[in-house]
Structures are given as structure tokens and as C-alpha cells.
PDB file of C-alpha atoms in Angstrom:
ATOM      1  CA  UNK P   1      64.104 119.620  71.021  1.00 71.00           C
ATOM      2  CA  UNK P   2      64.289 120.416  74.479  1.00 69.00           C
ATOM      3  CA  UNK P   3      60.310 119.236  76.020  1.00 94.00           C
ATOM      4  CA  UNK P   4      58.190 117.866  78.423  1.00 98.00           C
ATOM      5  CA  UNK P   5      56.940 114.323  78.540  1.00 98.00           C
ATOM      6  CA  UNK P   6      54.339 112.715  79.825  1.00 98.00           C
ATOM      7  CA  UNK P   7      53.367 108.745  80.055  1.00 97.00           C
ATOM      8  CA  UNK P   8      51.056 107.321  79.884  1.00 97.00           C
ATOM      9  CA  UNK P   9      49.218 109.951  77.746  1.00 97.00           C
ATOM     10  CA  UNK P  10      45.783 107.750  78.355  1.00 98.00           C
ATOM     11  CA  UNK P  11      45.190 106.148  81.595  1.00 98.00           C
ATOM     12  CA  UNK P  12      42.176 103.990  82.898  1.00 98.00           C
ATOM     13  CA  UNK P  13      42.236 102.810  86.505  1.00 97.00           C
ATOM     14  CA  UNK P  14      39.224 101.195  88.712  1.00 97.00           C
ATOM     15  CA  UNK P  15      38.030 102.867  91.293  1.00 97.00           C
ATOM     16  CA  UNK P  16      40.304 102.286  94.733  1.00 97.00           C
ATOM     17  CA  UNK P  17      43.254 100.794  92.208  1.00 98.00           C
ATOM     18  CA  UNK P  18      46.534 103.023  92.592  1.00 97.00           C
ATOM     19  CA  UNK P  19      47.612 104.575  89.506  1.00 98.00           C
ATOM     20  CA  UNK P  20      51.148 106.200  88.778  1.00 98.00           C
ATOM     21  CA  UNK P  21      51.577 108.950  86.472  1.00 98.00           C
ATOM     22  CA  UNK P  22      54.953 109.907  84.738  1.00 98.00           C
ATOM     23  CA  UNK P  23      56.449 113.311  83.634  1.00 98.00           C
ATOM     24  CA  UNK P  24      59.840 113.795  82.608  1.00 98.00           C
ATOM     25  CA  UNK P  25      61.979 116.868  80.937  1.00 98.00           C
ATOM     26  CA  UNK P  26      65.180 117.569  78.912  1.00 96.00           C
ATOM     27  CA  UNK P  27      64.779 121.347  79.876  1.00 94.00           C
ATOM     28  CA  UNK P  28      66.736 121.071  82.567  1.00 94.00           C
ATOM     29  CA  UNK P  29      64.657 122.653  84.940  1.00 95.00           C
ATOM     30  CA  UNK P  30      64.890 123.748  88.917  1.00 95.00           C
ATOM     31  CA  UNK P  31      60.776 123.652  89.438  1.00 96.00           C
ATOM     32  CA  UNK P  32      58.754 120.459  88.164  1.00 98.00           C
ATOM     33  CA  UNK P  33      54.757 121.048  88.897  1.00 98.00           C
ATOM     34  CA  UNK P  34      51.382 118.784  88.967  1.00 98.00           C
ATOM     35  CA  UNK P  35      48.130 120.343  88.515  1.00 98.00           C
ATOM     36  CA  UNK P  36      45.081 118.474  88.184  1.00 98.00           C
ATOM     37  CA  UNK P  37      42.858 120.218  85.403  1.00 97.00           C
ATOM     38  CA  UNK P  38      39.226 119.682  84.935  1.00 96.00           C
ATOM     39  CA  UNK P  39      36.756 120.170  82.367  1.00 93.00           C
ATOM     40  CA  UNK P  40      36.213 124.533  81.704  1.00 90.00           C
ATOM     41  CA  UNK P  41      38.026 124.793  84.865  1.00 93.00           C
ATOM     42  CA  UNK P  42      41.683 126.268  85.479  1.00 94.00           C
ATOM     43  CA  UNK P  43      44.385 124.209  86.292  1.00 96.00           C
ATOM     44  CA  UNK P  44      44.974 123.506  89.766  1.00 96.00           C
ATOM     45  CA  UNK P  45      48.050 123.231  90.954  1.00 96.00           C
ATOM     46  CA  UNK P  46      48.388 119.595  92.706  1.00 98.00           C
ATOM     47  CA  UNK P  47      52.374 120.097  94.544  1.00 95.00           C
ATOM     48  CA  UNK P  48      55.701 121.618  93.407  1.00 96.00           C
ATOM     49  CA  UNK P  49      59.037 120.542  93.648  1.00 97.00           C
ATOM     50  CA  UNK P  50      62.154 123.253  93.544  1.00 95.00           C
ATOM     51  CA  UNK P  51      65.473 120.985  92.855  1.00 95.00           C
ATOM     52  CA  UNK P  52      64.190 118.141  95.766  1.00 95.00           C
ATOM     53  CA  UNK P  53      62.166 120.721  98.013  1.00 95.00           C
ATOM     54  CA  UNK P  54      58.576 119.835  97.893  1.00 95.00           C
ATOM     55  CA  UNK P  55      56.059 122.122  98.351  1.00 94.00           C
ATOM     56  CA  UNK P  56      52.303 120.916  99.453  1.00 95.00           C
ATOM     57  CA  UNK P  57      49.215 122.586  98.633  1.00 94.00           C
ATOM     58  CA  UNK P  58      46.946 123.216 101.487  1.00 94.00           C
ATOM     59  CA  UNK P  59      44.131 121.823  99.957  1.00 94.00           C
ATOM     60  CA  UNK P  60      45.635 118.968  98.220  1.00 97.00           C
ATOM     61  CA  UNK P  61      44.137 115.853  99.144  1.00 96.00           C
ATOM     62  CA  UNK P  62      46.498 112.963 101.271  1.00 96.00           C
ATOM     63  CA  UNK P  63      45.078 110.533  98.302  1.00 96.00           C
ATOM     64  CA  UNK P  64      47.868 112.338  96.219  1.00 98.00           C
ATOM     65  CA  UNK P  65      51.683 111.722  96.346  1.00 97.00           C
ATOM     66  CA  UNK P  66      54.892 112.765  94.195  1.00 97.00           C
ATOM     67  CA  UNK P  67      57.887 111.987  94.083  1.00 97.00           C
ATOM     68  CA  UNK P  68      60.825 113.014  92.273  1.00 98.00           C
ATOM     69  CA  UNK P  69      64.055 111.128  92.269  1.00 97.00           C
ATOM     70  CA  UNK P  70      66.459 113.314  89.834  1.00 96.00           C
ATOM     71  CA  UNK P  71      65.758 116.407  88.220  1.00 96.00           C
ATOM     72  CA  UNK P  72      64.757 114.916  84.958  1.00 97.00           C
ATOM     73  CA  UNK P  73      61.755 112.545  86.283  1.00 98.00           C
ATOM     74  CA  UNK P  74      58.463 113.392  88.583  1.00 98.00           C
ATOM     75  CA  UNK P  75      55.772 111.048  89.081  1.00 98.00           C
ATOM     76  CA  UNK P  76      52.404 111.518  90.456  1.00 98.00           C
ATOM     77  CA  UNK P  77      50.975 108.731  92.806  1.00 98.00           C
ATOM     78  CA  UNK P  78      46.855 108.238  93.554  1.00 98.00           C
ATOM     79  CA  UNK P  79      47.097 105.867  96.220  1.00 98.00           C
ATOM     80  CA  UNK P  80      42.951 104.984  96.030  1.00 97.00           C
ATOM     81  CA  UNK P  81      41.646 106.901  92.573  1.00 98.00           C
ATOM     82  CA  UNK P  82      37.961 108.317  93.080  1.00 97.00           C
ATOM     83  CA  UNK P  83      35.325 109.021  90.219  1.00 97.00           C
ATOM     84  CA  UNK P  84      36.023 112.979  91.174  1.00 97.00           C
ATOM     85  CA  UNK P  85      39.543 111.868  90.396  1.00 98.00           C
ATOM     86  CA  UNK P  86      38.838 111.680  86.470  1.00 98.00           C
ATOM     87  CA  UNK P  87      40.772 114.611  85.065  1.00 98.00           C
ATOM     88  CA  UNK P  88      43.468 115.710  83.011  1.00 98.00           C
ATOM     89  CA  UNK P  89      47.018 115.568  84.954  1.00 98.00           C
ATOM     90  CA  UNK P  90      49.552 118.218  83.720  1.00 98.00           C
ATOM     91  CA  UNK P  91      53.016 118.376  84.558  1.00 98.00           C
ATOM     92  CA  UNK P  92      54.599 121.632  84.167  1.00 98.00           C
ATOM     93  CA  UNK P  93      58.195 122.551  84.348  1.00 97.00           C
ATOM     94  CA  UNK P  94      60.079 125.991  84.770  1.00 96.00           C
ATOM     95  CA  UNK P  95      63.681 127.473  85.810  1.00 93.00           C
ATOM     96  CA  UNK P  96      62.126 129.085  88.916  1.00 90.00           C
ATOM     97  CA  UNK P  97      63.989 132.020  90.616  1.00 82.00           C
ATOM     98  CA  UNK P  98      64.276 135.560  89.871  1.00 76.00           C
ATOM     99  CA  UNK P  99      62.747 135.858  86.038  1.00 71.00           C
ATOM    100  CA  UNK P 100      62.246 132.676  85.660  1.00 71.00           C
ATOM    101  CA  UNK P 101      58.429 131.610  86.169  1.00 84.00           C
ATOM    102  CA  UNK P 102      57.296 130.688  82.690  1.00 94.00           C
ATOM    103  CA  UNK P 103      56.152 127.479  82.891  1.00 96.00           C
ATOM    104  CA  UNK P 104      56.425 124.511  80.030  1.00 97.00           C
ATOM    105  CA  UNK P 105      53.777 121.994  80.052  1.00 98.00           C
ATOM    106  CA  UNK P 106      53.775 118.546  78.698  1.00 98.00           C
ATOM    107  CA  UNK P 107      51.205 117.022  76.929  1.00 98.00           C
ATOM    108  CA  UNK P 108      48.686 116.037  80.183  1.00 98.00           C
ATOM    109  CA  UNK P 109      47.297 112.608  81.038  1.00 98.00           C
ATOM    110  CA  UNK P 110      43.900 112.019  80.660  1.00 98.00           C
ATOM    111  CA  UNK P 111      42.892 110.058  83.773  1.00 98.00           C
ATOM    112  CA  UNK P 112      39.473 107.747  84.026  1.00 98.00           C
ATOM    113  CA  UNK P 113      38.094 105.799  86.688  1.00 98.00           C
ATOM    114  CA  UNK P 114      36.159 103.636  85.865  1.00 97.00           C
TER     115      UNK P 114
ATOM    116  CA  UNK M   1      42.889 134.723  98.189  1.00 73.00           C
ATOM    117  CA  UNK M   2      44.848 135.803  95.389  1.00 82.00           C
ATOM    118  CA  UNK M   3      42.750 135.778  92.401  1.00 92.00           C
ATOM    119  CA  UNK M   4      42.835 136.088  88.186  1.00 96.00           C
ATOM    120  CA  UNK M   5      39.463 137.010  86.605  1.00 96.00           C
ATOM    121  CA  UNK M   6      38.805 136.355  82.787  1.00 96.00           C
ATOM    122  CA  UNK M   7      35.283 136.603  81.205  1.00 92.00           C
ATOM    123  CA  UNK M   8      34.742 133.100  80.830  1.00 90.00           C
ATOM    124  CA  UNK M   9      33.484 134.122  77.049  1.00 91.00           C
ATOM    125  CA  UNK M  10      32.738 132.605  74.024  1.00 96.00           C
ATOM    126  CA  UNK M  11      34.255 135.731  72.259  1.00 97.00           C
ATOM    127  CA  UNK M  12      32.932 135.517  69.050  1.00 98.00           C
ATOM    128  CA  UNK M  13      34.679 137.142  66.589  1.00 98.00           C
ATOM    129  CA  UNK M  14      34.647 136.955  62.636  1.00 98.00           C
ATOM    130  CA  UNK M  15      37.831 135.726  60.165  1.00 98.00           C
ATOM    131  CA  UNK M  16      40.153 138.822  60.006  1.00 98.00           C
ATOM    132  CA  UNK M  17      39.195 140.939  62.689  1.00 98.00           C
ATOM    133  CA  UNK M  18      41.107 141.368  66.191  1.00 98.00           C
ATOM    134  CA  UNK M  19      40.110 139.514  69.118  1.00 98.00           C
ATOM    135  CA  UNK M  20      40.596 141.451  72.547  1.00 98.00           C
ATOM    136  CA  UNK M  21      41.123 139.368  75.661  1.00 98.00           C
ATOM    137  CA  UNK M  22      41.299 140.613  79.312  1.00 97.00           C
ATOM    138  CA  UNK M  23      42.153 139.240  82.320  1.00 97.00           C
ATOM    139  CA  UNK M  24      42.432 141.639  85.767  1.00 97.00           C
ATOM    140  CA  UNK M  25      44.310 140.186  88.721  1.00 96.00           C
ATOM    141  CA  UNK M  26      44.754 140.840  93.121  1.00 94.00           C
ATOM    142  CA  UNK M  27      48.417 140.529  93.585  1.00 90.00           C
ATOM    143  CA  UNK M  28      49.798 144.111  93.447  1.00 91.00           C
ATOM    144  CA  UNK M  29      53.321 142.048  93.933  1.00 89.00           C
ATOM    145  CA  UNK M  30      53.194 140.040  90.937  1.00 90.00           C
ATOM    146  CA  UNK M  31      55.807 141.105  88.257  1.00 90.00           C
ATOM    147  CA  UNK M  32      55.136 138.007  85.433  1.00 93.00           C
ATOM    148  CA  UNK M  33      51.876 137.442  83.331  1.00 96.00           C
ATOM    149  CA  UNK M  34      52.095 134.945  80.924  1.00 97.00           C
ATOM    150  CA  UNK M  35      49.067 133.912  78.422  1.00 98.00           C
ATOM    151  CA  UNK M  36      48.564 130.360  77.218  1.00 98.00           C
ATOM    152  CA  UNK M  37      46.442 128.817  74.661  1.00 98.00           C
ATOM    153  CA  UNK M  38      45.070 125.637  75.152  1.00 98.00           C
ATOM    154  CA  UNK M  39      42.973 123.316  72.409  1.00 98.00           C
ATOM    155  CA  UNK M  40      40.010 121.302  73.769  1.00 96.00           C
ATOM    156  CA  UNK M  41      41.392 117.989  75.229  1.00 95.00           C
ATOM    157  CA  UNK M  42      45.505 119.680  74.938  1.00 97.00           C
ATOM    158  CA  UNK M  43      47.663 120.722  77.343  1.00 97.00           C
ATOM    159  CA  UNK M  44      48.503 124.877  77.921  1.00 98.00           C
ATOM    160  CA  UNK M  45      50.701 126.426  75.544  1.00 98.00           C
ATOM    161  CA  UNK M  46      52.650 129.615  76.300  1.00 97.00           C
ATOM    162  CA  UNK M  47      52.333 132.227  73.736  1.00 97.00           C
ATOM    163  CA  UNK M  48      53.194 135.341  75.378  1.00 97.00           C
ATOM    164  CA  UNK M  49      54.720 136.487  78.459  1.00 96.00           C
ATOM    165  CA  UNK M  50      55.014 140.175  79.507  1.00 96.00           C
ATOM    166  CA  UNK M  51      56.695 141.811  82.795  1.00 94.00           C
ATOM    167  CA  UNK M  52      57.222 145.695  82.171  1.00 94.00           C
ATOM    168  CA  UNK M  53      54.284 147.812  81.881  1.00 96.00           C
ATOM    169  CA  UNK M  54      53.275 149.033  78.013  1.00 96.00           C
ATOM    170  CA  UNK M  55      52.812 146.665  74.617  1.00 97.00           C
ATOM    171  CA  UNK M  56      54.518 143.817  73.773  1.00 98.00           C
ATOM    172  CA  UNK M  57      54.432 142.332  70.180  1.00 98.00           C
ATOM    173  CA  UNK M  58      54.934 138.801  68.694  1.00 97.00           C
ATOM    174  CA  UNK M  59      53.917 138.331  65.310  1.00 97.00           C
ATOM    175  CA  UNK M  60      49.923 138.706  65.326  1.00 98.00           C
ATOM    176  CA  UNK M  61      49.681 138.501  69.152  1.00 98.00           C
ATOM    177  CA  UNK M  62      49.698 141.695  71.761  1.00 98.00           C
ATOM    178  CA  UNK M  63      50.143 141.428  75.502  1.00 98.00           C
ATOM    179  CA  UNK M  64      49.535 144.565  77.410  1.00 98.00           C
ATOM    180  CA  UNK M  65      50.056 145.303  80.466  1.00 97.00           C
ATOM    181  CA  UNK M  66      49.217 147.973  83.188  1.00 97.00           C
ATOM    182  CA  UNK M  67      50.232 147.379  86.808  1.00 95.00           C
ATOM    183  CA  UNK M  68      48.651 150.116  88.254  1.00 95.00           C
ATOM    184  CA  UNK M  69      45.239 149.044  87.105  1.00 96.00           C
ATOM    185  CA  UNK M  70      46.108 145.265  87.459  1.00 96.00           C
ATOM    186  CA  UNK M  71      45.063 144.615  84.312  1.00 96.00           C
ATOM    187  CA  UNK M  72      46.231 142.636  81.509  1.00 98.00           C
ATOM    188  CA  UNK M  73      45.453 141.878  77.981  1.00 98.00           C
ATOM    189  CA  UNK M  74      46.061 139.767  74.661  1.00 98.00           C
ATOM    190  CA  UNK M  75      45.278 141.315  71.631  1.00 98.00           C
ATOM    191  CA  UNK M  76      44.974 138.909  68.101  1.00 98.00           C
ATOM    192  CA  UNK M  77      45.016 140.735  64.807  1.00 98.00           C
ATOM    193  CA  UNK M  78      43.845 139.274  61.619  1.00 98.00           C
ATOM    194  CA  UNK M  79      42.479 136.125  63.886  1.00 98.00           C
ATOM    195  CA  UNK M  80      42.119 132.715  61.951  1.00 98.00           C
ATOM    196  CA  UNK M  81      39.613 129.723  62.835  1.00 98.00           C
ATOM    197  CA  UNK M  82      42.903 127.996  64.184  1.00 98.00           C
ATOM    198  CA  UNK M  83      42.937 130.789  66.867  1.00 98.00           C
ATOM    199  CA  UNK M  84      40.239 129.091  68.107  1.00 98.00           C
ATOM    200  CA  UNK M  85      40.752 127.889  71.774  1.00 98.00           C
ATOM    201  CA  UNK M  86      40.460 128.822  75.448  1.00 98.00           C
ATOM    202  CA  UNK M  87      43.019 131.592  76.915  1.00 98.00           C
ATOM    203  CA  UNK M  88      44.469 131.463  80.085  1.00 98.00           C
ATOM    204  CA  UNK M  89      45.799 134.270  81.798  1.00 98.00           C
ATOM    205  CA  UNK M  90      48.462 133.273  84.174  1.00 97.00           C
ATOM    206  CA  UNK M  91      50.382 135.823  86.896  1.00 95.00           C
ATOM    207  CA  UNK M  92      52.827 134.732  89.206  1.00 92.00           C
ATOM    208  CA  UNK M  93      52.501 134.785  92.671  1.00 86.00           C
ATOM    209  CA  UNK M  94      54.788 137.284  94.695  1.00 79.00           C
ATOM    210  CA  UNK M  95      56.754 135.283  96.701  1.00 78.00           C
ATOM    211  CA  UNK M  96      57.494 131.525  95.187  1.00 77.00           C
ATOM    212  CA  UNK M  97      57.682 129.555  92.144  1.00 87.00           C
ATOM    213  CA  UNK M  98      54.206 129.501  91.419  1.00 93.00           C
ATOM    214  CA  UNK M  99      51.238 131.265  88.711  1.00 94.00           C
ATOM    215  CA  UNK M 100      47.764 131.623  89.459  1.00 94.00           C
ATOM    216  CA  UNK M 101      45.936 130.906  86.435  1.00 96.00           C
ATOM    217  CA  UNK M 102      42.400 132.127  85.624  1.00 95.00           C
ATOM    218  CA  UNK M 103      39.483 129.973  84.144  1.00 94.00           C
ATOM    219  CA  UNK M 104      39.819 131.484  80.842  1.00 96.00           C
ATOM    220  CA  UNK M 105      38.233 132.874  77.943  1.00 97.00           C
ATOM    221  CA  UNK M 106      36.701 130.571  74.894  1.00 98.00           C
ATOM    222  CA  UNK M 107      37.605 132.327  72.045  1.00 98.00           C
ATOM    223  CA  UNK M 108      35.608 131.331  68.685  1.00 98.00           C
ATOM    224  CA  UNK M 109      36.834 132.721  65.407  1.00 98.00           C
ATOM    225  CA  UNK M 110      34.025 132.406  62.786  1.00 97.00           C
ATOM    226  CA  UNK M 111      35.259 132.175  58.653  1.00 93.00           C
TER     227      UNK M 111
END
């Protein structure tokens, strides 16, 4: 089955330690997403990649990175992990373009700093 | 600010009956609304997605839509205690690859 995968599916990092997250798909997909999803809260979209365009939030903090060296693989990098870091990271994937914004998540990463 | 609004709940609604499920949004240019279920501690999962205004049906799930009134909305017939979860309604943004998602609605389904 054609999915989205994410590794680890647990992570726990000390505080300051960098911590790389993993996503990849077999959908085949233009668009590959991060959001960083808190507890009751919506997710909130982290950066986006369309084919090797990325695209920045505003109000995404420098302590983030991505990169994303094929189409199949994205990985999320927290160069110095705060406590307010502790979340759920969710990768998301979708065809973009005209008609095609449905996005596919994988199964998140449950981040804590300890 | 583009914005999605969803009463943040719980719904409470008893075995059998139909849970109703709004969401109202600010882009007049959107033209995709999705809505996703999500367990406590899962990721979202897309149930429904609807683009032309009127009813679309899956199974026990309704999205409706109305574009004029910016306003969309899930309907579940005959819900179960599995139907339990948070909803998110998602609409994309105008111009990109992106949705704006709301905080959803926690929807409890008593047996």
C-alpha cells in the first residue's frame, strides 16, 4: 500500500541536543509538509517543499531546518530542541497543483525534551 | 489572516443518532475542504473531501458545502463510540499548496 512513514515514531532528546526526524512516502508525491501539532491545538504547518522548492513559514522559528534530498525522503532538523519544542511532528504529503491539495499524513512523531 | 472556525465542542451525542459538525471559513478563494479525523495521540486521517457546492455522500459520512455562506459541514448518521475523535476542518488556501486547518471539534459518541 501506497503510505506515509515516519521514524522514529517515539523520540526523546535533552534539552539543547539536535534531534533529526524522518518522513518518507511511496505516494509519489510533488508537495512533502511538516507541521508541528500540539496538544487540542491545530496543526501548524512547520515548511513545505514542492518537488525541491522550499517554502518557509514566516513565523517558523530558525531552530527548525528540512531538508529533502529526493522526492521520496524529508527530514526535519531541531538544531537546539526547547521544552516548548515537545510536540507531535507530522509529515504530510500531497500531489499539489490544480485539484490536488488533499493531504496524506503519516503516523507523527511524538517529540520530548527532556 | 485567513482563518477556519470550528466549535471546539465536546459534541455529545448518543449511539445511533447523527452527529452535525460545522466549520465556517475567510478565504472566499478557496475551492477544497477536506475533513479529517484524528484519535487522541494519532495522526489526521482524511475522510472526506468536497469542492462543488451541495451534499456529498460516503457511506455514513456527509460533507456539505456552501460557498456563498463559507460554510462547511460533516454530517455522521447512525454514529458509533468508534466515531469518537476530534474533527478537523481543513480548506485550502487560494493561491499555493497549502490547507488551513481549524482547531477542531471533540466529538463524543455515548452507547
Amino acid at each position: 500500500d501506497a503510505m506515509v512513514i515516519q521514524n522514529p515514531r517515539y523520540q526523546v532528546t535533552q534539552f539543547g541536543k539536535p534531534v533529526t526526524l524522518s518522513c518518507s512516502q511511496t505516494l509519489n508525491h510533488n508537495v512533502m509538509y511538516w507541521y508541528q501539532q500540539k496538544s487540542s491545538q491545530a496543526p501548524k504547518l512547520l515548511f513545505h517543499y514542492y518537488d525541491k522548492d522550499f517554502n518557509n513559514e514566516a513565523d517558523t522559528p530558525d531552530n527548525f531546518q528540512s531538508r529533502r534530498p529526493n522526492t521520496s525522503f524529508c527530514f526535519l532538523d531541531i538544531r537546539s530542541p526547547g521544552l516548548g519544542d515537545a510536540a507531535m511532528y507530522l509529515c504530510a504529503t500531497s500531489r499539489g497543483g490544480t485539484g490536488g491539495s488533499e493531504q496524506y499524513f503519516g503516523p507523527g512523531t511524538r517529540l520530548t525534551v527532556t | 489572516q485567513k482563518e477556519v472556525e470550528q466549535n471546539s465542542g465536546p459534541l455529545s451525542v448518543p449511539e445511533g443518532a447523527i452527529a452535525s459538525l460545522n466549520c465556517t471559513y475567510s478565504d472566499r478563494g478557496s475551492q477544497s475542504f477536506f475533513w479529517y479525523r484524528q484519535y487522541s495521540g494519532k495522526s489526521p486521517e482524511l475522510i472526506m473531501s468536497i469542492y462543488s457546492n451541495g451534499d456529498k455522500e460516503d457511506g455514513r459520512f456527509t460533507a456539505q458545502l456552501n460557498k456563498a455562506s463559507q460554510y462547511v459541514s460533516l454530517l455522521i448518521r447512525d454514529s458509533q463510540p468508534s466515531d469518537s475523535a476530534t474533527y478537523l476542518c481543513a480548506v485550502n488556501e487560494e493561491y499555493g499548496n497549502k490547507l488551513v486547518f481549524g482547531a477542531g471539534t471533540i466529538l463524543r459518541v455515548k452507547s
